[in-house]
Amino acid sequence: MRKIISILWSVMLVLSMFTSPVFAIEQNDENIENIESHYTYTVNNEEVTIVDFDNSITNVYIPDTLGGFPVTTIGENAFANSSIYFVSLPETVTHIGDNAFENCYRLMTVVLPKHGLVSIGDGAFKHCTWLDEISIPKSVINIGTGVFYMTDTDLTIGCYNNSVGHSYVRQNGLKYYILPEFYLNNSNLEINRDESYIITAKATGSATDFLNKIVWSSSDPTVAMVENIGNSKAKITALNSGRTTITGKIEIDDYPFILEASCN
């Protein structure tokens, strides 16, 4: 079945000045085990660490909050020895603890957070003998030892060029492929009324083959209009004060994920 993936580039044009309110957050230092749904967890400084799983389901979509607090850590051995086939971690997760999914011998699919994941602990996916593909996000800066020890012999890891994940797979002699990446030439953009700016979309790897298929749009054309001028470029013209999102959309075959890049 043909897979069509939309790649969105969002450019937030800030055309007005504003200030952000400041909120005081009371810290929670409790570390008591709680149970909600299929998970046992602790709360520390208003952040949740999952410490155990009841193994009652095989397709696991970990929630982004438990007890009203964000889930930020998958604790050591939290899912170890479970019979799960699929697990998806929310964008709130920043750390995967040591041996978190060890001996999940039926685990075939793992969806990691795209942007916020920072570390993957030692042996996190050790002995996941059915795991044959996983992608390491660009945000990861620390990967432990033996993370993929004794996984499927055909395990292939997606990683970004020159990332920590890229270094890890090469150092450990693992099979890998470079993930296509799309980005914009400006991460902060502010335009005065009646002025224009030429924005350029760029790509790495095989994704460069699709830069001639960009379709640009503005979420509020009364604030700014966008015109495709070819060669992966668009002309943005500010019309009135306000905010709008400029989006570049490309449809690509065969990539089972969504790539995003934005500038504000």
Short mmCIF file of N, CA and C in Angstrom, two decimals, residues 112-245:
data_model
loop_
_atom_site.label_atom_id
_atom_site.label_comp_id
_atom_site.label_asym_id
_atom_site.label_seq_id
_atom_site.Cartn_x
_atom_site.Cartn_y
_atom_site.Cartn_z
N LEU A 112 9.64 6.24 19.49
CA LEU A 112 10.25 7.13 20.46
C LEU A 112 9.81 8.57 20.22
N PRO A 113 9.88 9.42 21.26
CA PRO A 113 9.54 10.84 21.06
C PRO A 113 10.45 11.47 20.00
N LYS A 114 9.89 12.34 19.20
CA LYS A 114 10.65 12.91 18.09
C LYS A 114 11.60 14.03 18.52
N HIS A 115 11.23 14.75 19.59
CA HIS A 115 11.96 15.98 19.88
C HIS A 115 12.57 16.04 21.28
N GLY A 116 11.93 15.48 22.29
CA GLY A 116 12.37 15.74 23.66
C GLY A 116 13.24 14.69 24.31
N LEU A 117 13.36 13.51 23.71
CA LEU A 117 14.13 12.44 24.34
C LEU A 117 15.60 12.81 24.40
N VAL A 118 16.19 12.67 25.61
CA VAL A 118 17.58 13.07 25.83
C VAL A 118 18.50 11.87 26.03
N SER A 119 18.04 10.86 26.78
CA SER A 119 18.94 9.75 27.10
C SER A 119 18.23 8.41 27.02
N ILE A 120 19.00 7.39 26.63
CA ILE A 120 18.55 6.00 26.59
C ILE A 120 19.54 5.20 27.43
N GLY A 121 19.04 4.55 28.48
CA GLY A 121 19.91 3.90 29.44
C GLY A 121 20.50 2.58 28.98
N ASP A 122 21.44 2.09 29.76
CA ASP A 122 22.11 0.82 29.47
C ASP A 122 21.10 -0.30 29.27
N GLY A 123 21.28 -1.10 28.23
CA GLY A 123 20.47 -2.28 28.01
C GLY A 123 18.98 -2.03 27.90
N ALA A 124 18.61 -0.82 27.48
CA ALA A 124 17.19 -0.45 27.46
C ALA A 124 16.34 -1.41 26.65
N PHE A 125 16.88 -1.92 25.54
CA PHE A 125 16.13 -2.84 24.68
C PHE A 125 16.86 -4.19 24.54
N LYS A 126 17.62 -4.53 25.53
CA LYS A 126 18.40 -5.77 25.51
C LYS A 126 17.47 -6.99 25.46
N HIS A 127 17.84 -7.95 24.63
CA HIS A 127 17.08 -9.20 24.48
C HIS A 127 15.66 -8.98 23.94
N CYS A 128 15.44 -7.89 23.23
CA CYS A 128 14.18 -7.71 22.49
C CYS A 128 14.39 -8.38 21.13
N THR A 129 14.25 -9.68 21.11
CA THR A 129 14.70 -10.49 19.97
C THR A 129 13.86 -10.32 18.72
N TRP A 130 12.68 -9.71 18.82
CA TRP A 130 11.86 -9.47 17.63
C TRP A 130 11.98 -8.05 17.10
N LEU A 131 12.69 -7.21 17.81
CA LEU A 131 12.82 -5.82 17.40
C LEU A 131 13.77 -5.72 16.21
N ASP A 132 13.23 -5.30 15.04
CA ASP A 132 14.07 -5.27 13.84
C ASP A 132 14.25 -3.87 13.25
N GLU A 133 13.60 -2.86 13.84
CA GLU A 133 13.80 -1.48 13.35
C GLU A 133 13.40 -0.50 14.43
N ILE A 134 14.17 0.58 14.54
CA ILE A 134 13.89 1.65 15.49
C ILE A 134 14.61 2.90 15.01
N SER A 135 14.08 4.08 15.33
CA SER A 135 14.72 5.34 14.94
C SER A 135 15.13 6.10 16.19
N ILE A 136 16.35 6.61 16.18
CA ILE A 136 16.86 7.39 17.31
C ILE A 136 16.70 8.88 17.00
N PRO A 137 15.95 9.61 17.82
CA PRO A 137 15.72 11.03 17.55
C PRO A 137 17.01 11.84 17.62
N LYS A 138 17.00 12.96 16.95
CA LYS A 138 18.16 13.85 16.92
C LYS A 138 18.43 14.47 18.28
N SER A 139 17.40 14.55 19.13
CA SER A 139 17.53 15.18 20.44
C SER A 139 18.34 14.36 21.43
N VAL A 140 18.53 13.07 21.17
CA VAL A 140 19.24 12.20 22.11
C VAL A 140 20.72 12.58 22.17
N ILE A 141 21.22 12.79 23.40
CA ILE A 141 22.62 13.16 23.57
C ILE A 141 23.40 12.14 24.39
N ASN A 142 22.70 11.14 24.95
CA ASN A 142 23.40 10.12 25.73
C ASN A 142 22.76 8.76 25.48
N ILE A 143 23.55 7.80 25.05
CA ILE A 143 23.08 6.44 24.81
C ILE A 143 23.98 5.49 25.59
N GLY A 144 23.38 4.63 26.42
CA GLY A 144 24.15 3.73 27.27
C GLY A 144 24.76 2.56 26.52
N THR A 145 25.37 1.68 27.25
CA THR A 145 26.01 0.51 26.66
C THR A 145 25.01 -0.63 26.49
N GLY A 146 25.21 -1.43 25.47
CA GLY A 146 24.40 -2.62 25.27
C GLY A 146 22.91 -2.37 25.10
N VAL A 147 22.56 -1.20 24.59
CA VAL A 147 21.14 -0.84 24.45
C VAL A 147 20.39 -1.85 23.58
N PHE A 148 21.03 -2.30 22.51
CA PHE A 148 20.37 -3.21 21.57
C PHE A 148 21.02 -4.60 21.56
N TYR A 149 21.61 -4.98 22.68
CA TYR A 149 22.27 -6.28 22.78
C TYR A 149 21.27 -7.42 22.60
N MET A 150 21.59 -8.35 21.73
CA MET A 150 20.78 -9.54 21.49
C MET A 150 19.37 -9.19 21.01
N THR A 151 19.27 -8.18 20.14
CA THR A 151 18.00 -7.93 19.46
C THR A 151 18.01 -8.74 18.16
N ASP A 152 17.01 -8.54 17.32
CA ASP A 152 16.95 -9.24 16.04
C ASP A 152 18.23 -9.02 15.25
N THR A 153 18.74 -10.06 14.63
CA THR A 153 19.98 -9.93 13.85
C THR A 153 19.81 -8.99 12.66
N ASP A 154 18.55 -8.74 12.27
CA ASP A 154 18.29 -7.82 11.16
C ASP A 154 17.95 -6.41 11.64
N LEU A 155 18.15 -6.15 12.93
CA LEU A 155 17.83 -4.82 13.47
C LEU A 155 18.53 -3.74 12.65
N THR A 156 17.73 -2.78 12.17
CA THR A 156 18.24 -1.64 11.42
C THR A 156 17.78 -0.38 12.14
N ILE A 157 18.70 0.53 12.36
CA ILE A 157 18.42 1.72 13.17
C ILE A 157 18.45 2.97 12.31
N GLY A 158 17.39 3.76 12.36
CA GLY A 158 17.34 5.04 11.67
C GLY A 158 17.97 6.11 12.56
N CYS A 159 18.81 6.93 11.98
CA CYS A 159 19.45 8.00 12.75
C CYS A 159 19.74 9.19 11.83
N TYR A 160 19.97 10.33 12.45
CA TYR A 160 20.25 11.54 11.69
C TYR A 160 21.75 11.71 11.47
N ASN A 161 22.09 12.22 10.32
CA ASN A 161 23.50 12.39 9.96
C ASN A 161 24.24 13.22 10.99
N ASN A 162 25.40 12.70 11.43
CA ASN A 162 26.28 13.38 12.39
C ASN A 162 25.66 13.59 13.77
N SER A 163 24.62 12.83 14.09
CA SER A 163 23.99 12.91 15.41
C SER A 163 24.67 11.94 16.37
N VAL A 164 24.29 12.00 17.65
CA VAL A 164 24.81 11.06 18.64
C VAL A 164 24.41 9.64 18.26
N GLY A 165 23.17 9.48 17.78
CA GLY A 165 22.72 8.16 17.34
C GLY A 165 23.57 7.62 16.20
N HIS A 166 23.93 8.49 15.28
CA HIS A 166 24.78 8.10 14.15
C HIS A 166 26.13 7.61 14.65
N SER A 167 26.73 8.33 15.58
CA SER A 167 28.02 7.91 16.15
C SER A 167 27.88 6.57 16.86
N TYR A 168 26.78 6.39 17.59
CA TYR A 168 26.58 5.17 18.37
C TYR A 168 26.50 3.93 17.48
N VAL A 169 25.72 4.01 16.42
CA VAL A 169 25.56 2.82 15.57
C VAL A 169 26.86 2.48 14.85
N ARG A 170 27.62 3.48 14.48
CA ARG A 170 28.88 3.21 13.81
C ARG A 170 29.91 2.61 14.77
N GLN A 171 29.96 3.15 15.98
CA GLN A 171 30.92 2.64 16.97
C GLN A 171 30.61 1.20 17.38
N ASN A 172 29.31 0.85 17.33
CA ASN A 172 28.91 -0.48 17.78
C ASN A 172 28.65 -1.46 16.63
N GLY A 173 28.97 -1.04 15.41
CA GLY A 173 28.84 -1.91 14.26
C GLY A 173 27.42 -2.35 13.96
N LEU A 174 26.45 -1.49 14.23
CA LEU A 174 25.05 -1.81 14.00
C LEU A 174 24.60 -1.38 12.60
N LYS A 175 23.63 -2.08 12.05
CA LYS A 175 23.07 -1.69 10.76
C LYS A 175 22.27 -0.41 10.95
N TYR A 176 22.38 0.49 9.99
CA TYR A 176 21.66 1.76 10.13
C TYR A 176 21.38 2.37 8.77
N TYR A 177 20.50 3.36 8.78
CA TYR A 177 20.27 4.19 7.60
C TYR A 177 20.07 5.63 8.08
N ILE A 178 20.38 6.58 7.22
CA ILE A 178 20.26 7.99 7.57
C ILE A 178 18.84 8.47 7.28
N LEU A 179 18.22 9.04 8.29
CA LEU A 179 16.86 9.55 8.13
C LEU A 179 16.87 10.83 7.30
N PRO A 180 15.93 10.98 6.38
CA PRO A 180 15.84 12.23 5.63
C PRO A 180 15.42 13.36 6.55
N GLU A 181 15.98 14.52 6.31
CA GLU A 181 15.72 15.65 7.20
C GLU A 181 15.40 16.90 6.39
N PHE A 182 14.40 17.64 6.84
CA PHE A 182 13.98 18.87 6.18
C PHE A 182 14.07 20.02 7.18
N TYR A 183 14.50 21.17 6.70
CA TYR A 183 14.60 22.31 7.60
C TYR A 183 14.55 23.60 6.80
N LEU A 184 14.43 24.71 7.51
CA LEU A 184 14.35 26.03 6.89
C LEU A 184 15.60 26.82 7.17
N ASN A 185 15.89 27.81 6.35
CA ASN A 185 17.13 28.57 6.48
C ASN A 185 17.05 29.66 7.54
N ASN A 186 15.90 29.81 8.20
CA ASN A 186 15.77 30.84 9.22
C ASN A 186 14.92 30.30 10.37
N SER A 187 15.45 30.39 11.58
CA SER A 187 14.72 29.86 12.74
C SER A 187 13.94 30.94 13.48
N ASN A 188 14.22 32.21 13.20
CA ASN A 188 13.48 33.33 13.81
C ASN A 188 13.20 34.36 12.72
N LEU A 189 11.94 34.65 12.54
CA LEU A 189 11.56 35.52 11.43
C LEU A 189 10.55 36.56 11.86
N GLU A 190 10.86 37.80 11.58
CA GLU A 190 9.96 38.92 11.86
C GLU A 190 9.99 39.85 10.65
N ILE A 191 8.80 40.17 10.13
CA ILE A 191 8.71 40.99 8.92
C ILE A 191 7.81 42.18 9.18
N ASN A 192 8.23 43.33 8.76
CA ASN A 192 7.40 44.52 8.85
C ASN A 192 6.39 44.56 7.71
N ARG A 193 5.32 45.27 7.92
CA ARG A 193 4.27 45.39 6.92
C ARG A 193 4.85 45.90 5.59
N ASP A 194 4.39 45.28 4.51
CA ASP A 194 4.78 45.60 3.14
C ASP A 194 6.20 45.16 2.78
N GLU A 195 6.87 44.48 3.70
CA GLU A 195 8.18 43.93 3.38
C GLU A 195 8.07 42.46 2.99
N SER A 196 9.07 41.98 2.31
CA SER A 196 9.08 40.58 1.86
C SER A 196 10.35 39.89 2.33
N TYR A 197 10.27 38.56 2.37
CA TYR A 197 11.42 37.75 2.76
C TYR A 197 11.41 36.47 1.93
N ILE A 198 12.57 36.07 1.46
CA ILE A 198 12.69 34.82 0.70
C ILE A 198 13.15 33.73 1.66
N ILE A 199 12.31 32.73 1.83
CA ILE A 199 12.66 31.61 2.71
C ILE A 199 13.00 30.40 1.86
N THR A 200 13.97 29.64 2.34
CA THR A 200 14.45 28.49 1.59
C THR A 200 14.31 27.21 2.40
N ALA A 201 13.77 26.20 1.79
CA ALA A 201 13.68 24.88 2.41
C ALA A 201 14.88 24.05 1.97
N LYS A 202 15.46 23.33 2.92
CA LYS A 202 16.62 22.50 2.61
C LYS A 202 16.39 21.08 3.10
N ALA A 203 17.20 20.15 2.64
CA ALA A 203 17.03 18.75 3.00
C ALA A 203 18.36 18.04 2.98
N THR A 204 18.39 16.88 3.63
CA THR A 204 19.58 16.03 3.60
C THR A 204 19.20 14.65 3.08
N GLY A 205 20.19 13.94 2.60
CA GLY A 205 19.96 12.57 2.14
C GLY A 205 19.04 12.52 0.94
N SER A 206 18.32 11.41 0.82
CA SER A 206 17.44 11.19 -0.32
C SER A 206 16.28 12.17 -0.36
N ALA A 207 16.02 12.85 0.76
CA ALA A 207 14.91 13.80 0.81
C ALA A 207 15.09 14.97 -0.15
N THR A 208 16.34 15.21 -0.56
CA THR A 208 16.57 16.33 -1.49
C THR A 208 15.85 16.13 -2.82
N ASP A 209 15.51 14.89 -3.14
CA ASP A 209 14.83 14.61 -4.40
C ASP A 209 13.42 15.17 -4.45
N PHE A 210 12.88 15.57 -3.30
CA PHE A 210 11.48 15.99 -3.24
C PHE A 210 11.31 17.50 -3.03
N LEU A 211 12.41 18.24 -3.04
CA LEU A 211 12.30 19.67 -2.78
C LEU A 211 11.60 20.43 -3.89
N ASN A 212 11.45 19.82 -5.05
CA ASN A 212 10.75 20.49 -6.15
C ASN A 212 9.24 20.26 -6.08
N LYS A 213 8.78 19.62 -5.02
CA LYS A 213 7.35 19.31 -4.90
C LYS A 213 6.68 20.05 -3.74
N ILE A 214 7.31 21.11 -3.27
CA ILE A 214 6.77 21.83 -2.12
C ILE A 214 5.52 22.61 -2.51
N VAL A 215 4.50 22.52 -1.67
CA VAL A 215 3.29 23.34 -1.80
C VAL A 215 3.24 24.25 -0.57
N TRP A 216 3.31 25.57 -0.79
CA TRP A 216 3.36 26.53 0.31
C TRP A 216 1.96 27.10 0.59
N SER A 217 1.71 27.44 1.84
CA SER A 217 0.43 28.07 2.20
C SER A 217 0.61 28.94 3.43
N SER A 218 -0.32 29.88 3.61
CA SER A 218 -0.34 30.75 4.79
C SER A 218 -1.64 30.51 5.55
N SER A 219 -1.53 30.32 6.87
CA SER A 219 -2.73 30.06 7.66
C SER A 219 -3.65 31.27 7.75
N ASP A 220 -3.09 32.46 7.56
CA ASP A 220 -3.89 33.69 7.55
C ASP A 220 -3.35 34.61 6.44
N PRO A 221 -3.87 34.45 5.24
CA PRO A 221 -3.36 35.24 4.12
C PRO A 221 -3.64 36.73 4.22
N THR A 222 -4.47 37.15 5.20
CA THR A 222 -4.67 38.59 5.40
C THR A 222 -3.49 39.21 6.15
N VAL A 223 -2.72 38.37 6.84
CA VAL A 223 -1.54 38.84 7.57
C VAL A 223 -0.31 38.78 6.69
N ALA A 224 -0.14 37.64 6.00
CA ALA A 224 1.00 37.49 5.09
C ALA A 224 0.65 36.51 3.99
N MET A 225 1.12 36.80 2.81
CA MET A 225 0.90 35.91 1.69
C MET A 225 2.23 35.22 1.34
N VAL A 226 2.13 34.04 0.74
CA VAL A 226 3.33 33.30 0.37
C VAL A 226 3.22 32.87 -1.08
N GLU A 227 4.31 33.01 -1.81
CA GLU A 227 4.33 32.70 -3.23
C GLU A 227 5.51 31.77 -3.53
N ASN A 228 5.22 30.66 -4.17
CA ASN A 228 6.27 29.72 -4.57
C ASN A 228 7.05 30.32 -5.73
N ILE A 229 8.37 30.48 -5.55
CA ILE A 229 9.19 31.06 -6.62
C ILE A 229 10.18 30.04 -7.18
N GLY A 230 9.98 28.76 -6.82
CA GLY A 230 10.80 27.70 -7.37
C GLY A 230 12.11 27.50 -6.65
N ASN A 231 12.80 26.41 -7.00
CA ASN A 231 14.10 26.08 -6.41
C ASN A 231 14.03 25.99 -4.89
N SER A 232 12.93 25.40 -4.40
CA SER A 232 12.68 25.20 -2.96
C SER A 232 12.58 26.50 -2.17
N LYS A 233 12.20 27.59 -2.85
CA LYS A 233 12.11 28.89 -2.20
C LYS A 233 10.69 29.44 -2.29
N ALA A 234 10.37 30.30 -1.32
CA ALA A 234 9.07 30.98 -1.32
C ALA A 234 9.26 32.43 -0.90
N LYS A 235 8.45 33.30 -1.47
CA LYS A 235 8.49 34.72 -1.12
C LYS A 235 7.34 35.01 -0.17
N ILE A 236 7.67 35.50 1.03
CA ILE A 236 6.67 35.83 2.04
C ILE A 236 6.54 37.34 2.11
N THR A 237 5.32 37.84 1.99
CA THR A 237 5.08 39.28 2.03
C THR A 237 4.10 39.59 3.15
N ALA A 238 4.52 40.48 4.07
CA ALA A 238 3.65 40.88 5.19
C ALA A 238 2.65 41.93 4.72
N LEU A 239 1.38 41.69 5.04
CA LEU A 239 0.32 42.60 4.60
C LEU A 239 -0.25 43.43 5.74
N ASN A 240 -0.40 42.81 6.90
CA ASN A 240 -0.98 43.49 8.06
C ASN A 240 -0.33 42.96 9.33
N SER A 241 -0.54 43.67 10.44
CA SER A 241 -0.03 43.22 11.73
C SER A 241 -0.77 41.95 12.15
N GLY A 242 -0.06 41.07 12.79
CA GLY A 242 -0.68 39.83 13.24
C GLY A 242 0.30 38.66 13.19
N ARG A 243 -0.25 37.45 13.29
CA ARG A 243 0.58 36.26 13.27
C ARG A 243 0.01 35.27 12.26
N THR A 244 0.89 34.58 11.60
CA THR A 244 0.44 33.56 10.65
C THR A 244 1.47 32.44 10.61
N THR A 245 1.05 31.32 10.09
CA THR A 245 1.96 30.18 9.93
C THR A 245 2.12 29.90 8.45
#
